[in-house]
Short mmCIF file of C-alpha atoms in Angstrom, two decimals:
data_model
loop_
_atom_site.label_atom_id
_atom_site.label_comp_id
_atom_site.label_asym_id
_atom_site.label_seq_id
_atom_site.Cartn_x
_atom_site.Cartn_y
_atom_site.Cartn_z
CA MET E 1 20.55 42.93 15.13
CA PRO E 2 20.56 39.59 12.48
CA ASP E 3 22.74 40.06 9.69
CA ALA E 4 21.48 39.67 5.94
CA ALA E 5 22.18 36.23 5.82
CA GLN E 6 20.46 35.47 9.02
CA ALA E 7 17.77 37.48 7.60
CA LEU E 8 17.09 35.45 4.69
CA LEU E 9 17.53 32.11 6.82
CA ASN E 10 14.52 33.82 8.88
CA LEU E 11 11.85 35.51 6.30
CA LEU E 12 12.12 31.83 4.95
CA ARG E 13 11.44 29.61 7.90
CA ARG E 14 8.76 31.83 8.56
CA ARG E 15 7.18 31.85 4.64
CA GLY E 16 8.45 28.45 3.76
CA VAL E 17 9.23 28.16 -0.22
CA ALA E 18 9.52 31.53 -2.04
CA THR E 19 10.92 32.81 -4.53
CA GLY E 20 14.24 35.17 -5.89
CA ARG E 21 11.80 37.96 -6.83
CA ASP E 22 9.12 38.11 -3.56
CA LEU E 23 13.02 37.88 -1.09
CA CYS E 24 14.38 40.38 -2.74
CA GLN E 25 11.18 43.00 -2.67
CA ALA E 26 11.06 41.74 1.41
CA LEU E 27 14.77 42.16 2.55
CA SER E 28 15.15 45.49 -0.02
CA ILE E 29 18.27 43.93 -1.18
CA SER E 30 19.01 43.24 -5.10
CA GLN E 31 19.29 40.25 -6.96
CA PRO E 32 23.22 39.85 -6.74
CA THR E 33 22.63 40.77 -3.51
CA LEU E 34 20.68 37.81 -3.02
CA SER E 35 22.49 35.03 -4.85
CA ARG E 36 25.80 35.95 -1.99
CA LEU E 37 23.33 35.61 0.44
CA VAL E 38 22.69 32.09 -0.74
CA GLU E 39 25.97 30.44 -1.63
CA ARG E 40 26.96 31.83 1.75
CA SER E 41 24.19 30.12 3.22
CA ARG E 42 23.86 26.55 1.21
CA ASP E 43 24.23 24.82 4.28
CA GLU E 44 21.10 25.88 5.71
CA LEU E 45 18.71 26.22 2.14
CA VAL E 46 18.21 24.35 -0.99
CA VAL E 47 17.95 25.88 -4.24
CA LEU E 48 14.92 24.41 -6.05
CA GLY E 49 14.95 24.61 -9.35
CA ARG E 50 16.99 26.67 -11.90
CA ALA E 51 16.81 30.04 -13.96
CA ARG E 52 13.49 31.76 -14.47
CA SER E 53 11.73 28.88 -12.12
CA VAL E 54 14.14 28.96 -8.97
CA ARG E 55 13.25 28.95 -5.72
CA TYR E 56 14.62 29.09 -2.06
CA ALA E 57 13.79 26.67 1.65
CA ALA E 58 15.42 27.17 4.71
CA ARG E 59 16.47 23.28 5.86
CA ASP E 60 14.92 22.16 9.19
CA GLN E 61 18.06 22.36 10.99
CA ARG E 62 16.28 20.76 14.00
CA SER E 63 15.71 17.22 11.64
CA ALA E 64 19.03 14.47 11.78
CA PHE E 65 17.89 14.72 8.12
CA ALA E 66 18.61 18.21 6.73
CA ALA E 67 21.72 17.39 4.93
CA GLY E 68 19.33 15.30 2.65
CA LEU E 69 17.91 11.64 2.53
CA PRO E 70 19.07 9.85 -0.66
CA ILE E 71 15.71 6.91 -2.27
CA TYR E 72 16.41 4.24 -3.77
CA ARG E 73 14.48 2.04 -5.69
CA ALA E 74 15.46 -1.53 -6.37
CA ARG E 75 14.20 -2.85 -9.18
CA GLU E 76 12.89 -6.03 -11.04
CA ASP E 77 16.19 -7.50 -12.07
CA GLY E 78 17.93 -6.54 -8.86
CA ARG E 79 19.31 -2.82 -10.29
CA ILE E 80 19.38 -0.50 -7.61
CA GLU E 81 18.55 3.12 -9.08
CA GLY E 82 19.16 6.93 -7.55
CA PHE E 83 15.38 8.37 -6.99
CA GLY E 84 16.45 11.65 -6.00
CA THR E 85 16.98 13.21 -1.96
CA VAL E 86 14.12 13.95 0.00
CA VAL E 87 15.02 17.35 2.38
CA PRO E 88 13.04 18.47 5.48
CA LEU E 89 12.43 22.01 5.36
CA ALA E 90 12.01 24.76 7.89
CA ASN E 91 7.83 25.34 7.89
CA GLY E 92 6.73 20.84 7.84
CA GLN E 93 7.36 21.37 4.00
CA THR E 94 9.80 18.40 2.29
CA ALA E 95 11.92 18.89 -0.58
CA HIS E 96 12.38 15.60 -3.80
CA LEU E 97 15.03 16.58 -5.34
CA ARG E 98 15.89 14.70 -8.70
CA GLU E 99 18.29 15.20 -11.04
CA GLY E 100 17.11 16.70 -14.73
CA VAL E 101 13.37 16.14 -13.05
CA GLN E 102 11.85 19.70 -11.47
CA PRO E 103 11.47 19.64 -7.60
CA LYS E 104 9.05 18.96 -6.08
CA VAL E 105 8.07 20.17 -2.61
CA PHE E 106 5.66 18.40 -0.56
CA SER E 107 3.36 20.04 2.43
CA GLY E 108 5.02 17.16 4.65
CA LEU E 109 6.36 14.32 3.10
CA PRO E 110 6.41 13.49 -0.11
CA TRP E 111 3.47 10.29 -0.52
CA PHE E 112 5.17 8.01 -2.04
CA VAL E 113 7.68 8.20 1.23
CA GLU E 114 3.52 8.09 3.69
CA GLU E 115 2.85 5.11 1.93
CA LEU E 116 5.89 3.47 3.86
CA ARG E 117 4.24 4.15 6.96
CA PRO E 118 4.21 0.68 9.12
CA ASP E 119 0.32 -0.22 9.37
CA GLY E 120 -2.01 -2.75 10.42
CA PHE E 121 -1.24 -6.02 12.24
CA LEU E 122 2.55 -5.85 10.53
CA GLY E 123 2.91 -2.26 11.69
CA ARG E 124 2.05 -2.98 15.15
CA LEU E 125 3.95 -5.96 15.56
CA PHE E 126 7.61 -3.72 14.45
CA VAL E 127 6.23 -0.69 16.58
CA LYS E 128 6.59 -2.96 19.32
CA SER E 129 9.83 -4.89 18.32
CA ALA E 130 11.37 -1.45 17.16
CA PRO E 131 14.99 -1.09 19.01
CA ALA E 132 14.27 1.63 21.99
CA ALA E 133 17.00 3.65 20.39
CA LEU E 134 14.58 5.14 17.89
CA GLN E 135 12.72 6.31 20.75
CA LEU E 136 8.96 5.62 18.44
CA PRO E 137 5.99 6.18 20.28
CA PRO E 138 3.44 3.21 20.08
CA ASP E 139 1.06 4.86 17.21
CA ALA E 140 2.80 5.07 14.20
CA ARG E 141 -0.25 6.59 13.03
CA ARG E 142 1.02 9.62 15.09
CA TRP E 143 4.35 9.23 13.92
CA THR E 144 6.37 12.62 13.13
CA SER E 145 8.00 13.45 9.91
CA GLU E 146 10.80 12.74 11.71
CA GLN E 147 9.27 9.80 13.03
CA LEU E 148 8.61 7.41 10.42
CA LEU E 149 12.08 8.60 8.58
CA ARG E 150 13.97 7.49 11.48
CA ALA E 151 12.28 3.96 11.54
CA LEU E 152 12.32 3.94 7.76
CA VAL E 153 16.71 4.40 7.91
CA TYR E 154 17.07 2.54 10.60
CA GLY E 155 14.39 -0.01 11.53
CA ILE E 156 12.33 -1.45 9.11
CA GLU E 157 13.20 -4.14 7.26
CA ASP E 158 10.91 -4.99 4.73
CA VAL E 159 8.94 -1.98 3.49
CA PRO E 160 6.16 -3.15 0.19
CA GLY E 161 7.37 -1.59 -3.07
CA ASP E 162 10.74 -0.90 -4.36
CA LEU E 163 11.93 1.97 -2.36
CA LEU E 164 14.93 2.23 0.23
CA ILE E 165 15.04 5.52 2.25
CA GLY E 166 18.24 6.62 3.32
CA ARG E 167 22.40 4.72 2.59
CA PRO E 168 21.52 2.22 6.37
CA ALA E 169 18.04 0.60 4.70
CA PHE E 170 20.17 0.04 1.03
CA ASP E 171 23.16 -1.18 3.14
CA ARG E 172 20.50 -3.22 4.88
CA HIS E 173 19.22 -4.56 1.16
CA MET E 174 22.24 -4.54 -0.20
CA GLN E 175 23.16 -7.60 2.39
CA ARG E 176 20.15 -9.76 2.51
CA ARG E 177 20.61 -10.26 -1.08
CA LEU E 178 24.31 -10.82 -1.23
CA GLY E 179 24.25 -13.18 2.47
CA GLY E 180 21.29 -14.50 1.06
CA GLU E 181 17.80 -14.42 2.97
CA PRO E 182 17.12 -17.90 4.71
CA LEU E 183 14.46 -20.02 3.45
CA VAL E 184 11.42 -21.14 5.30
CA ALA E 185 8.91 -24.32 5.26
CA ARG E 186 5.58 -24.70 6.04
CA SER E 187 6.92 -27.27 9.10
CA ASP E 188 8.42 -23.51 10.39
CA TYR E 189 4.74 -22.08 10.38
CA PRO E 190 4.07 -22.31 14.06
CA ARG E 191 7.34 -21.34 15.22
CA LEU E 192 6.98 -18.18 13.24
CA VAL E 193 3.83 -17.91 15.20
CA ARG E 194 5.43 -18.00 18.30
CA ALA E 195 8.05 -16.17 17.69
CA GLN E 196 5.65 -13.13 16.40
CA LEU E 197 2.98 -13.34 18.48
CA ALA E 198 5.85 -12.47 21.23
CA GLY E 199 7.21 -9.38 19.63
CA ASP E 200 10.06 -11.23 18.14
CA ALA E 201 9.85 -10.94 14.47
CA PRO E 202 8.86 -7.77 13.13
CA GLY E 203 9.23 -9.08 9.29
CA SER E 204 7.08 -6.75 6.54
CA SER E 205 4.82 -3.76 7.46
CA ALA E 206 2.85 -5.08 5.11
CA ALA E 207 -0.54 -3.29 5.73
CA GLY E 208 -4.07 -4.83 6.92
CA GLU E 209 -5.53 -6.43 9.88
CA GLN E 210 -5.49 -10.04 9.23
CA PRO E 211 -2.75 -11.92 11.41
CA LYS E 212 0.15 -12.54 8.88
CA PHE E 213 3.99 -13.05 8.66
CA ALA E 214 6.39 -12.44 6.04
CA CYS E 215 8.94 -14.88 4.01
CA VAL E 216 10.78 -16.33 1.76
CA THR E 217 10.35 -20.05 0.23
CA SER E 218 11.42 -22.13 -2.22
CA SER E 219 8.74 -21.14 -4.69
CA GLY E 220 9.33 -17.32 -4.07
CA SER E 221 8.32 -14.50 -1.84
CA LEU E 222 5.32 -14.86 0.42
CA LEU E 223 2.70 -12.77 2.91
CA VAL E 224 0.95 -15.56 5.15
CA LYS E 225 -2.38 -15.20 6.50
CA TYR E 226 -2.85 -17.56 9.83
CA THR E 227 -6.28 -18.02 12.20
CA PRO E 228 -5.85 -18.85 15.50
CA PRO E 229 -5.77 -22.41 16.56
CA ILE E 230 -9.16 -23.88 14.96
CA SER E 231 -10.55 -25.73 17.63
CA GLU E 232 -10.55 -22.78 19.86
CA SER E 233 -13.10 -20.83 19.80
CA PRO E 234 -15.76 -20.53 16.53
CA ALA E 235 -14.54 -17.84 15.42
CA ALA E 236 -11.24 -19.20 14.11
CA ARG E 237 -13.20 -21.89 12.46
CA ARG E 238 -15.14 -18.72 10.88
CA TRP E 239 -11.57 -17.33 9.80
CA ALA E 240 -10.55 -20.76 8.84
CA ASP E 241 -13.30 -21.24 6.01
CA LEU E 242 -12.63 -17.25 5.28
CA LEU E 243 -9.56 -17.99 4.36
CA ARG E 244 -10.51 -20.99 2.42
CA CYS E 245 -13.17 -18.00 0.71
CA GLU E 246 -10.66 -15.96 0.01
CA ASP E 247 -8.09 -18.78 -1.80
CA LEU E 248 -11.15 -19.47 -3.68
CA ALA E 249 -11.93 -16.13 -4.56
CA LEU E 250 -8.78 -15.62 -5.89
CA ARG E 251 -8.71 -19.02 -7.82
CA VAL E 252 -11.79 -18.25 -9.67
CA LEU E 253 -10.41 -14.81 -10.85
CA ARG E 254 -7.81 -16.08 -11.95
CA SER E 255 -10.02 -19.18 -13.31
CA HIS E 256 -11.53 -15.91 -15.54
CA GLY E 257 -8.75 -14.12 -17.08
CA CYS E 258 -8.39 -12.03 -14.13
CA ALA E 259 -5.24 -10.37 -12.28
CA ALA E 260 -4.99 -12.07 -8.21
CA ALA E 261 -2.84 -12.44 -6.75
CA GLN E 262 -1.85 -16.58 -6.37
CA SER E 263 -2.39 -18.63 -3.20
CA GLU E 264 -2.80 -22.15 -1.92
CA TYR E 265 -4.63 -22.23 1.71
CA VAL E 266 -2.74 -24.78 3.78
CA GLU E 267 -3.90 -25.89 7.68
CA HIS E 268 -0.74 -27.14 9.70
CA GLU E 269 -0.67 -28.36 13.29
CA GLY E 270 -4.09 -26.67 13.89
CA ARG E 271 -4.10 -23.45 12.27
CA ALA E 272 -4.82 -22.39 8.89
CA TYR E 273 -2.89 -20.31 6.42
CA LEU E 274 -3.06 -18.86 3.80
CA GLU E 275 0.01 -18.30 1.16
CA VAL E 276 0.31 -15.63 -0.85
CA VAL E 277 2.44 -14.64 -3.79
CA ARG E 278 3.94 -11.35 -2.92
CA PHE E 279 3.60 -8.99 -6.27
CA ASP E 280 5.91 -6.26 -5.18
CA ARG E 281 9.15 -9.03 -5.58
CA THR E 282 10.77 -10.13 -8.18
CA VAL E 283 13.69 -13.56 -7.06
CA ALA E 284 16.35 -10.86 -8.33
CA GLY E 285 14.51 -7.61 -6.94
CA ARG E 286 11.24 -5.58 -5.99
CA VAL E 287 8.71 -4.47 -7.73
CA GLY E 288 7.27 -0.04 -7.07
CA VAL E 289 3.95 -1.04 -5.68
CA VAL E 290 1.42 1.79 -3.95
CA SER E 291 -2.13 1.33 -2.34
CA GLY E 292 -5.08 3.41 -3.55
CA ARG E 293 -4.92 4.61 0.20
CA TYR E 294 -2.02 7.36 -0.75
CA VAL E 295 -2.60 7.67 -4.17
CA ASP E 296 -6.13 8.95 -4.14
CA ALA E 297 -4.48 11.14 -0.93
CA GLU E 298 -1.93 12.83 -3.06
CA LEU E 299 -3.31 12.84 -6.45
CA VAL E 300 -7.14 12.44 -6.88
CA GLY E 301 -9.07 12.85 -3.75
CA ALA E 302 -12.35 10.24 -3.70
CA GLY E 303 -12.58 8.42 -1.02
CA ALA E 304 -13.41 5.21 -2.65
CA TRP E 305 -12.49 1.97 -5.59
CA VAL E 306 -14.11 3.34 -8.44
CA PRO E 307 -14.42 7.32 -7.76
CA LEU E 308 -10.65 6.97 -7.86
CA ALA E 309 -9.65 4.37 -11.30
CA GLU E 310 -12.04 6.81 -13.10
CA GLY E 311 -10.05 10.02 -11.71
CA MET E 312 -6.84 8.57 -12.07
CA ALA E 313 -7.85 7.86 -15.58
CA LYS E 314 -9.79 11.10 -16.21
CA ARG E 315 -6.48 12.74 -15.26
CA ARG E 316 -4.14 9.92 -17.93
CA LEU E 317 -2.54 8.36 -14.97
CA LEU E 318 -4.27 5.20 -15.29
CA ALA E 319 -5.68 3.15 -18.64
CA GLU E 320 -9.02 3.30 -19.10
CA SER E 321 -9.14 -0.61 -19.50
CA ASP E 322 -7.61 -0.57 -15.39
CA ALA E 323 -9.92 1.22 -14.29
CA ASP E 324 -12.68 -0.51 -15.69
CA ALA E 325 -11.71 -3.96 -14.39
CA VAL E 326 -11.90 -1.52 -11.31
CA ARG E 327 -15.46 -1.05 -11.46
CA PHE E 328 -15.68 -5.17 -12.30
CA ALA E 329 -13.11 -5.94 -9.01
CA HIS E 330 -16.05 -3.53 -7.06
CA HIS E 331 -18.97 -5.09 -8.06
CA PHE E 332 -17.49 -8.57 -7.79
CA GLY E 333 -16.89 -7.88 -4.29
CA ALA E 334 -19.94 -6.11 -3.46
CA LEU E 335 -21.85 -9.46 -5.17
CA ILE E 336 -19.41 -11.87 -2.65
CA GLY E 337 -20.31 -9.79 0.22
CA ASN E 338 -16.75 -8.20 0.64
CA THR E 339 -17.66 -5.40 3.09
CA ASP E 340 -13.91 -4.16 3.40
CA MET E 341 -12.88 -3.21 0.02
CA HIS E 342 -11.11 -0.30 1.24
CA LEU E 343 -8.66 2.19 -0.63
CA GLY E 344 -5.32 0.39 1.26
CA ASN E 345 -7.33 -3.12 -0.36
CA ILE E 346 -6.42 -1.80 -3.92
CA ALA E 347 -3.08 -1.32 -5.57
CA PHE E 348 -1.04 -0.21 -8.39
CA PHE E 349 2.46 -0.59 -10.43
CA THR E 350 4.57 2.09 -10.90
CA ASP E 351 7.14 2.56 -12.57
CA ASP E 352 7.81 6.73 -11.95
CA TYR E 353 5.11 7.72 -9.59
CA GLU E 354 3.46 9.03 -11.71
CA ARG E 355 1.74 6.87 -14.25
CA PHE E 356 0.05 3.70 -12.87
CA ARG E 357 -1.47 0.39 -13.64
CA LEU E 358 -3.68 -2.10 -12.19
CA ALA E 359 -2.09 -4.87 -9.13
CA PRO E 360 -3.34 -8.43 -8.85
CA LEU E 361 -6.90 -8.14 -7.02
CA TYR E 362 -6.35 -9.26 -3.36
CA ASP E 363 -8.03 -9.72 -0.13
CA MET E 364 -11.18 -10.52 -1.66
CA LEU E 365 -13.32 -12.61 0.59
CA PRO E 366 -16.65 -12.30 2.50
CA MET E 367 -15.62 -10.22 5.18
CA ALA E 368 -19.74 -9.82 5.68
CA LEU E 369 -18.74 -13.04 7.55
CA ARG E 370 -16.21 -12.09 10.14
CA PRO E 371 -16.69 -11.99 13.63
CA ASN E 372 -17.16 -9.21 15.50
CA ALA E 373 -14.79 -8.06 18.02
CA GLN E 374 -16.40 -9.67 20.69
CA GLY E 375 -15.96 -13.02 18.30
CA GLU E 376 -19.45 -13.23 18.03
CA LEU E 377 -20.65 -14.62 14.38
CA PRO E 378 -22.81 -12.00 12.15
CA SER E 379 -26.62 -13.57 11.58
CA SER E 380 -27.31 -10.99 8.87
CA ASP E 381 -26.47 -10.77 5.23
CA ALA E 382 -24.45 -7.89 3.62
CA PRO E 383 -25.33 -5.52 2.24
CA TRP E 384 -26.77 -5.04 -2.37
CA ALA E 385 -25.75 -2.05 -4.01
CA HIS E 386 -28.00 -2.34 -6.89
CA PRO E 387 -26.20 -1.84 -10.53
CA THR E 388 -27.48 0.80 -12.66
CA PRO E 389 -28.34 0.30 -16.21
CA GLU E 390 -24.76 2.88 -16.71
CA ASP E 391 -23.11 -0.30 -15.07
CA ALA E 392 -25.11 -3.42 -16.89
CA ALA E 393 -22.50 -5.03 -19.13
CA VAL E 394 -19.44 -4.51 -16.46
CA TRP E 395 -21.99 -5.88 -13.40
CA ARG E 396 -23.19 -8.92 -15.55
CA ARG E 397 -19.43 -9.92 -16.35
CA ALA E 398 -18.59 -9.72 -12.14
CA ALA E 399 -21.79 -11.82 -11.37
CA THR E 400 -20.36 -14.97 -14.08
CA VAL E 401 -17.47 -14.45 -12.05
CA ALA E 402 -19.27 -14.20 -9.05
CA ILE E 403 -21.80 -16.92 -8.97
CA THR E 404 -18.90 -19.37 -10.04
CA PHE E 405 -17.31 -18.36 -7.08
CA PHE E 406 -20.92 -18.76 -5.36
CA GLU E 407 -20.55 -22.94 -6.81
CA ARG E 408 -17.22 -23.04 -5.42
CA VAL E 409 -17.89 -22.05 -2.04
CA LEU E 410 -20.77 -24.88 -2.03
CA GLU E 411 -18.97 -28.00 -3.75
CA GLU E 412 -16.78 -27.27 -0.77
CA ARG E 413 -17.95 -29.13 2.16
CA ARG E 414 -14.94 -28.27 4.66
CA LEU E 415 -17.13 -25.22 5.44
CA ASP E 416 -19.71 -24.51 7.72
CA GLU E 417 -22.58 -25.04 6.09
CA THR E 418 -23.60 -21.19 7.51
CA VAL E 419 -20.77 -19.99 4.82
CA ARG E 420 -22.55 -22.11 1.92
CA ALA E 421 -25.83 -21.42 3.38
CA PHE E 422 -24.35 -17.72 2.73
CA ALA E 423 -22.74 -18.75 -0.73
CA ASP E 424 -26.18 -20.10 -2.05
CA GLY E 425 -29.01 -17.23 -1.18
CA ARG E 426 -26.56 -14.51 -2.74
CA MET E 427 -26.00 -16.49 -5.93
CA ARG E 428 -30.60 -17.32 -5.53
CA ARG E 429 -30.19 -13.18 -5.73
CA THR E 430 -27.45 -12.49 -8.09
CA LYS E 431 -29.33 -14.65 -10.63
CA VAL E 432 -32.61 -13.29 -9.94
CA LEU E 433 -30.44 -9.30 -10.87
CA MET E 434 -29.06 -11.27 -13.91
CA ASP E 435 -32.56 -11.15 -15.25
CA THR E 436 -33.66 -7.87 -14.26
CA PHE E 437 -30.50 -6.78 -16.00
CA GLY E 438 -30.65 -8.86 -18.83
CA ARG E 439 -28.39 -11.25 -19.67
CA GLY E 440 -27.05 -10.61 -23.03
CA GLU E 441 -23.44 -10.90 -24.24
CA VAL E 442 -21.22 -10.23 -21.39
CA PRO E 443 -18.60 -8.27 -22.89
CA ALA E 444 -15.15 -8.53 -23.19
CA ARG E 445 -12.88 -8.62 -20.38
CA PRO E 446 -10.40 -5.48 -19.59
CA ALA E 447 -7.37 -6.03 -20.13
CA SER E 448 -6.21 -6.39 -16.34
CA CYS E 449 -9.62 -8.65 -15.65
#
């Protein structure tokens, strides 16, 4: 028969998090007896909270991180701050413990740790080149919580945002800061592409399907998208045109006062590149940034840009001006033919992982024109989403900016005629819709746009 302390642990492993009253009733013991059992089992359980709000949970002793993993934040000015500890629990849950803050228990890993799961093109490259000792399955989407923690602690060098999971990750960050990261020039791009495609340079785990690499240049930290050799195929030429369109879209947005990522299109040794300045990095440190995907999954459950922003604003997690900016961005993207506005393509700054601000727009381009998986070029226009009268004001502003974008595309003679014809057709239709919904005064732009 197990002793009383073992009975307590067995009960917690079955039930998960429990209050002292529940445990006393289930074990038919008094509160003083429970306190003694808890003290005897300190290495195997977690005490959550204090006084009347205290709860108890069993640590997952199968986890290599049962004792808890410290989380650090690398702030914009280079300072490192603690952000509590994550503790795997016996029933698949995880506790996040912070000094002076009520403990939180998550059904799996905390959403802001799940946010760091490798994804997209760079995520797959990391998995391909990960040390065999980490014993990571080839598909990061199917990793267990334990496998993801293992990768974050011991493997991934450059996660988005400002979090560092575990002391080894902190040590690697400090080594890079003190030793300095090698600066990359444009003349290095072909070498980096060759090394990356050979699986030798995992780089950042930033999400997205477009081939890209992360680097540090004399002007700052960049994500650099690239194409196959442009002369290789019509599909490669189209991807080059799309990168040029993305650069034009971001420049037009900025020229109209919208927060959009800084970018520059270049061609070098037969490939097209789009340099995008990372807004989660500063000269000295990092910036807290999370994607809409995990914010939505944890806090709202809306499934799309505008409902997410409206849900966040309703819960006072996001300023109403930022929700308006998201509405604008959605309309602008729809007008220019961006058919890839999923929740991973919108991001938010955060100082505390509880309130958020809209980050600069990125990945804004006419994805309706992208080649399909077989390399075939699309022959049809993108679908239209007509505004409602309630949305007319913000839609008119988006339409005004979209028309500027179309004009820039038409002026860019280096773009393929099909791309320019696409822009011309959408510009004409946008102008018709502007007449339908009135050409009243264009509203003042939201704070973020």
